[in-house]
Amino acid sequence: MFINLLQVHPTYYVTWVLAVIASVVLHELGHGFAAIRQGDRTPIVSGHMTLNPMVHMGGISLILLAVVGLAFGAMPVNPAAFRGRFGRAAVAFAGPAVNLLIAASTILLAGLLVRTGLVTLPMWEPHVIPYRLDSVTILLIVAQLNLALFAFNLLPIPPLDGSTVLGDFWPDWKRWTSNPDLAPFFQAGFLLVFIFGARLFVAAGDATGIAFRALAGG
């Protein structure tokens, strides 16, 4: 179990926990800023425009993170207040977009650090917990995590952001996902995605490694 890393590899444990917290908080703030731009002040009124992880994640999510390494967050919004025609899609996409921006930024920074000779090429493998953590390895862990979050959240299965985006452009999808008779099927789909999410994380690691080596010249 993830919490066992606290004993066998405490540095990696702390790094992962902090990376997840930062990524989830920034993801939710992405939703919040997009909602505000759409004319919705709910994120401000509810006090969610903050960096406080307890506000975005809550105690249950933080405990889940500490034990199994996974977490979730929430940003209250009022779609009825959105001005744009595709306001729901814009606000929903903003969260994953922040994760993609984080992933791209950290990969770019890691590649530049190695290419300029400021640090040596790390012995980093995306599918193995690194024994030694250096600055570049930490950046790549953050990149892999955020690339996985980007892809996962854009899957068109409720309650993920991708379902909201698709529903805003395809009304039938919104109607189907709102149908209580179909809810068990979507819940089963979400459960399957959650179970096989590890493969998505592996794919994100492969993509991170390819992009990093291309930038680092290694």
mmCIF file of N, CA and C in Angstrom, residues 155-206:
data_model
loop_
_atom_site.group_PDB
_atom_site.id
_atom_site.type_symbol
_atom_site.label_atom_id
_atom_site.label_comp_id
_atom_site.label_asym_id
_atom_site.label_seq_id
_atom_site.Cartn_x
_atom_site.Cartn_y
_atom_site.Cartn_z
ATOM 1 N N LEU A 155 -11.568 12.198 -19.866
ATOM 2 C CA LEU A 155 -12.349 11.051 -20.322
ATOM 3 C C LEU A 155 -13.840 11.403 -20.229
ATOM 4 N N PRO A 156 -14.620 11.090 -21.254
ATOM 5 C CA PRO A 156 -16.032 11.513 -21.291
ATOM 6 C C PRO A 156 -16.960 10.638 -20.456
ATOM 7 N N ILE A 157 -16.625 10.481 -19.196
ATOM 8 C CA ILE A 157 -17.433 9.668 -18.290
ATOM 9 C C ILE A 157 -17.763 10.498 -17.059
ATOM 10 N N PRO A 158 -19.038 10.661 -16.715
ATOM 11 C CA PRO A 158 -19.373 11.437 -15.520
ATOM 12 C C PRO A 158 -18.841 10.744 -14.267
ATOM 13 N N PRO A 159 -18.346 11.499 -13.291
ATOM 14 C CA PRO A 159 -18.428 12.960 -13.157
ATOM 15 C C PRO A 159 -17.182 13.702 -13.653
ATOM 16 N N LEU A 160 -16.409 13.097 -14.547
ATOM 17 C CA LEU A 160 -15.165 13.715 -15.003
ATOM 18 C C LEU A 160 -15.447 14.920 -15.906
ATOM 19 N N ASP A 161 -14.454 15.799 -15.990
ATOM 20 C CA ASP A 161 -14.612 17.036 -16.766
ATOM 21 C C ASP A 161 -14.911 16.763 -18.235
ATOM 22 N N GLY A 162 -14.336 15.695 -18.757
ATOM 23 C CA GLY A 162 -14.541 15.383 -20.166
ATOM 24 C C GLY A 162 -16.002 15.155 -20.513
ATOM 25 N N SER A 163 -16.760 14.616 -19.574
ATOM 26 C CA SER A 163 -18.179 14.394 -19.812
ATOM 27 C C SER A 163 -18.925 15.719 -19.928
ATOM 28 N N THR A 164 -18.549 16.689 -19.097
ATOM 29 C CA THR A 164 -19.174 18.013 -19.161
ATOM 30 C C THR A 164 -18.833 18.710 -20.468
ATOM 31 N N VAL A 165 -17.571 18.597 -20.882
ATOM 32 C CA VAL A 165 -17.147 19.215 -22.145
ATOM 33 C C VAL A 165 -17.932 18.620 -23.309
ATOM 34 N N LEU A 166 -17.995 17.291 -23.355
ATOM 35 C CA LEU A 166 -18.713 16.627 -24.447
ATOM 36 C C LEU A 166 -20.200 16.979 -24.417
ATOM 37 N N GLY A 167 -20.776 17.019 -23.220
ATOM 38 C CA GLY A 167 -22.192 17.320 -23.095
ATOM 39 C C GLY A 167 -22.556 18.720 -23.539
ATOM 40 N N ASP A 168 -21.614 19.652 -23.423
ATOM 41 C CA ASP A 168 -21.885 21.025 -23.836
ATOM 42 C C ASP A 168 -21.924 21.149 -25.359
ATOM 43 N N PHE A 169 -21.164 20.301 -26.040
ATOM 44 C CA PHE A 169 -21.144 20.327 -27.507
ATOM 45 C C PHE A 169 -22.127 19.325 -28.122
ATOM 46 N N TRP A 170 -22.477 18.311 -27.338
ATOM 47 C CA TRP A 170 -23.375 17.265 -27.827
ATOM 48 C C TRP A 170 -24.500 17.088 -26.812
ATOM 49 N N PRO A 171 -25.607 17.803 -26.978
ATOM 50 C CA PRO A 171 -26.704 17.786 -26.001
ATOM 51 C C PRO A 171 -27.224 16.393 -25.668
ATOM 52 N N ASP A 172 -27.194 15.483 -26.635
ATOM 53 C CA ASP A 172 -27.681 14.125 -26.366
ATOM 54 C C ASP A 172 -26.866 13.459 -25.262
ATOM 55 N N TRP A 173 -25.563 13.722 -25.271
ATOM 56 C CA TRP A 173 -24.702 13.128 -24.239
ATOM 57 C C TRP A 173 -25.081 13.663 -22.857
ATOM 58 N N LYS A 174 -25.341 14.949 -22.795
ATOM 59 C CA LYS A 174 -25.767 15.554 -21.534
ATOM 60 C C LYS A 174 -27.089 14.946 -21.069
ATOM 61 N N ARG A 175 -27.979 14.706 -22.012
ATOM 62 C CA ARG A 175 -29.276 14.114 -21.676
ATOM 63 C C ARG A 175 -29.109 12.685 -21.180
ATOM 64 N N TRP A 176 -28.232 11.933 -21.828
ATOM 65 C CA TRP A 176 -28.004 10.549 -21.410
ATOM 66 C C TRP A 176 -27.365 10.471 -20.028
ATOM 67 N N THR A 177 -26.365 11.308 -19.798
ATOM 68 C CA THR A 177 -25.675 11.259 -18.506
ATOM 69 C C THR A 177 -26.544 11.783 -17.370
ATOM 70 N N SER A 178 -27.616 12.506 -17.712
ATOM 71 C CA SER A 178 -28.536 13.015 -16.691
ATOM 72 C C SER A 178 -29.696 12.055 -16.439
ATOM 73 N N ASN A 179 -29.783 11.016 -17.241
ATOM 74 C CA ASN A 179 -30.866 10.041 -17.116
ATOM 75 C C ASN A 179 -30.569 9.078 -15.967
ATOM 76 N N PRO A 180 -31.382 9.080 -14.906
ATOM 77 C CA PRO A 180 -31.108 8.198 -13.763
ATOM 78 C C PRO A 180 -31.133 6.717 -14.121
ATOM 79 N N ASP A 181 -31.869 6.359 -15.180
ATOM 80 C CA ASP A 181 -31.923 4.952 -15.581
ATOM 81 C C ASP A 181 -30.587 4.471 -16.142
ATOM 82 N N LEU A 182 -29.801 5.420 -16.671
ATOM 83 C CA LEU A 182 -28.501 5.058 -17.249
ATOM 84 C C LEU A 182 -27.356 5.241 -16.259
ATOM 85 N N ALA A 183 -27.652 5.796 -15.104
ATOM 86 C CA ALA A 183 -26.610 6.085 -14.116
ATOM 87 C C ALA A 183 -25.769 4.861 -13.748
ATOM 88 N N PRO A 184 -26.377 3.669 -13.541
ATOM 89 C CA PRO A 184 -25.555 2.499 -13.190
ATOM 90 C C PRO A 184 -24.503 2.159 -14.236
ATOM 91 N N PHE A 185 -24.840 2.376 -15.506
ATOM 92 C CA PHE A 185 -23.889 2.062 -16.574
ATOM 93 C C PHE A 185 -22.702 3.032 -16.553
ATOM 94 N N PHE A 186 -22.994 4.302 -16.341
ATOM 95 C CA PHE A 186 -21.912 5.284 -16.268
ATOM 96 C C PHE A 186 -21.068 5.084 -15.007
ATOM 97 N N GLN A 187 -21.714 4.695 -13.920
ATOM 98 C CA GLN A 187 -20.975 4.419 -12.690
ATOM 99 C C GLN A 187 -20.048 3.228 -12.874
ATOM 100 N N ALA A 188 -20.530 2.212 -13.572
ATOM 101 C CA ALA A 188 -19.693 1.046 -13.854
ATOM 102 C C ALA A 188 -18.526 1.431 -14.754
ATOM 103 N N GLY A 189 -18.806 2.297 -15.737
ATOM 104 C CA GLY A 189 -17.740 2.759 -16.619
ATOM 105 C C GLY A 189 -16.680 3.533 -15.869
ATOM 106 N N PHE A 190 -17.118 4.388 -14.959
ATOM 107 C CA PHE A 190 -16.165 5.164 -14.169
ATOM 108 C C PHE A 190 -15.335 4.248 -13.285
ATOM 109 N N LEU A 191 -15.971 3.233 -12.717
ATOM 110 C CA LEU A 191 -15.253 2.290 -11.861
ATOM 111 C C LEU A 191 -14.187 1.545 -12.653
ATOM 112 N N LEU A 192 -14.520 1.133 -13.876
ATOM 113 C CA LEU A 192 -13.552 0.430 -14.714
ATOM 114 C C LEU A 192 -12.377 1.333 -15.068
ATOM 115 N N VAL A 193 -12.677 2.579 -15.402
ATOM 116 C CA VAL A 193 -11.613 3.535 -15.715
ATOM 117 C C VAL A 193 -10.720 3.734 -14.505
ATOM 118 N N PHE A 194 -11.331 3.825 -13.336
ATOM 119 C CA PHE A 194 -10.566 4.029 -12.110
ATOM 120 C C PHE A 194 -9.672 2.826 -11.828
ATOM 121 N N ILE A 195 -10.212 1.626 -12.071
ATOM 122 C CA ILE A 195 -9.447 0.402 -11.813
ATOM 123 C C ILE A 195 -8.256 0.292 -12.759
ATOM 124 N N PHE A 196 -8.491 0.612 -14.034
ATOM 125 C CA PHE A 196 -7.434 0.477 -15.032
ATOM 126 C C PHE A 196 -6.685 1.791 -15.261
ATOM 127 N N GLY A 197 -6.858 2.726 -14.333
ATOM 128 C CA GLY A 197 -6.191 4.017 -14.454
ATOM 129 C C GLY A 197 -4.680 3.924 -14.416
ATOM 130 N N ALA A 198 -4.162 2.821 -13.837
ATOM 131 C CA ALA A 198 -2.714 2.652 -13.760
ATOM 132 C C ALA A 198 -2.095 2.630 -15.154
ATOM 133 N N ARG A 199 -2.817 2.075 -16.112
ATOM 134 C CA ARG A 199 -2.299 2.032 -17.482
ATOM 135 C C ARG A 199 -2.191 3.441 -18.060
ATOM 136 N N LEU A 200 -3.120 4.283 -17.678
ATOM 137 C CA LEU A 200 -3.073 5.674 -18.121
ATOM 138 C C LEU A 200 -1.852 6.369 -17.542
ATOM 139 N N PHE A 201 -1.544 6.049 -16.283
ATOM 140 C CA PHE A 201 -0.378 6.637 -15.631
ATOM 141 C C PHE A 201 0.907 6.160 -16.302
ATOM 142 N N VAL A 202 0.930 4.892 -16.684
ATOM 143 C CA VAL A 202 2.095 4.346 -17.390
ATOM 144 C C VAL A 202 2.271 5.045 -18.732
ATOM 145 N N ALA A 203 1.171 5.229 -19.460
ATOM 146 C CA ALA A 203 1.236 5.916 -20.754
ATOM 147 C C ALA A 203 1.713 7.351 -20.583
ATOM 148 N N ALA A 204 1.255 8.005 -19.514
ATOM 149 C CA ALA A 204 1.704 9.371 -19.236
ATOM 150 C C ALA A 204 3.200 9.389 -18.952
ATOM 151 N N GLY A 205 3.689 8.354 -18.276
ATOM 152 C CA GLY A 205 5.121 8.259 -18.009
ATOM 153 C C GLY A 205 5.924 8.081 -19.283
ATOM 154 N N ASP A 206 5.417 7.245 -20.191
ATOM 155 C CA ASP A 206 6.098 7.046 -21.474
ATOM 156 C C ASP A 206 6.168 8.354 -22.258
#
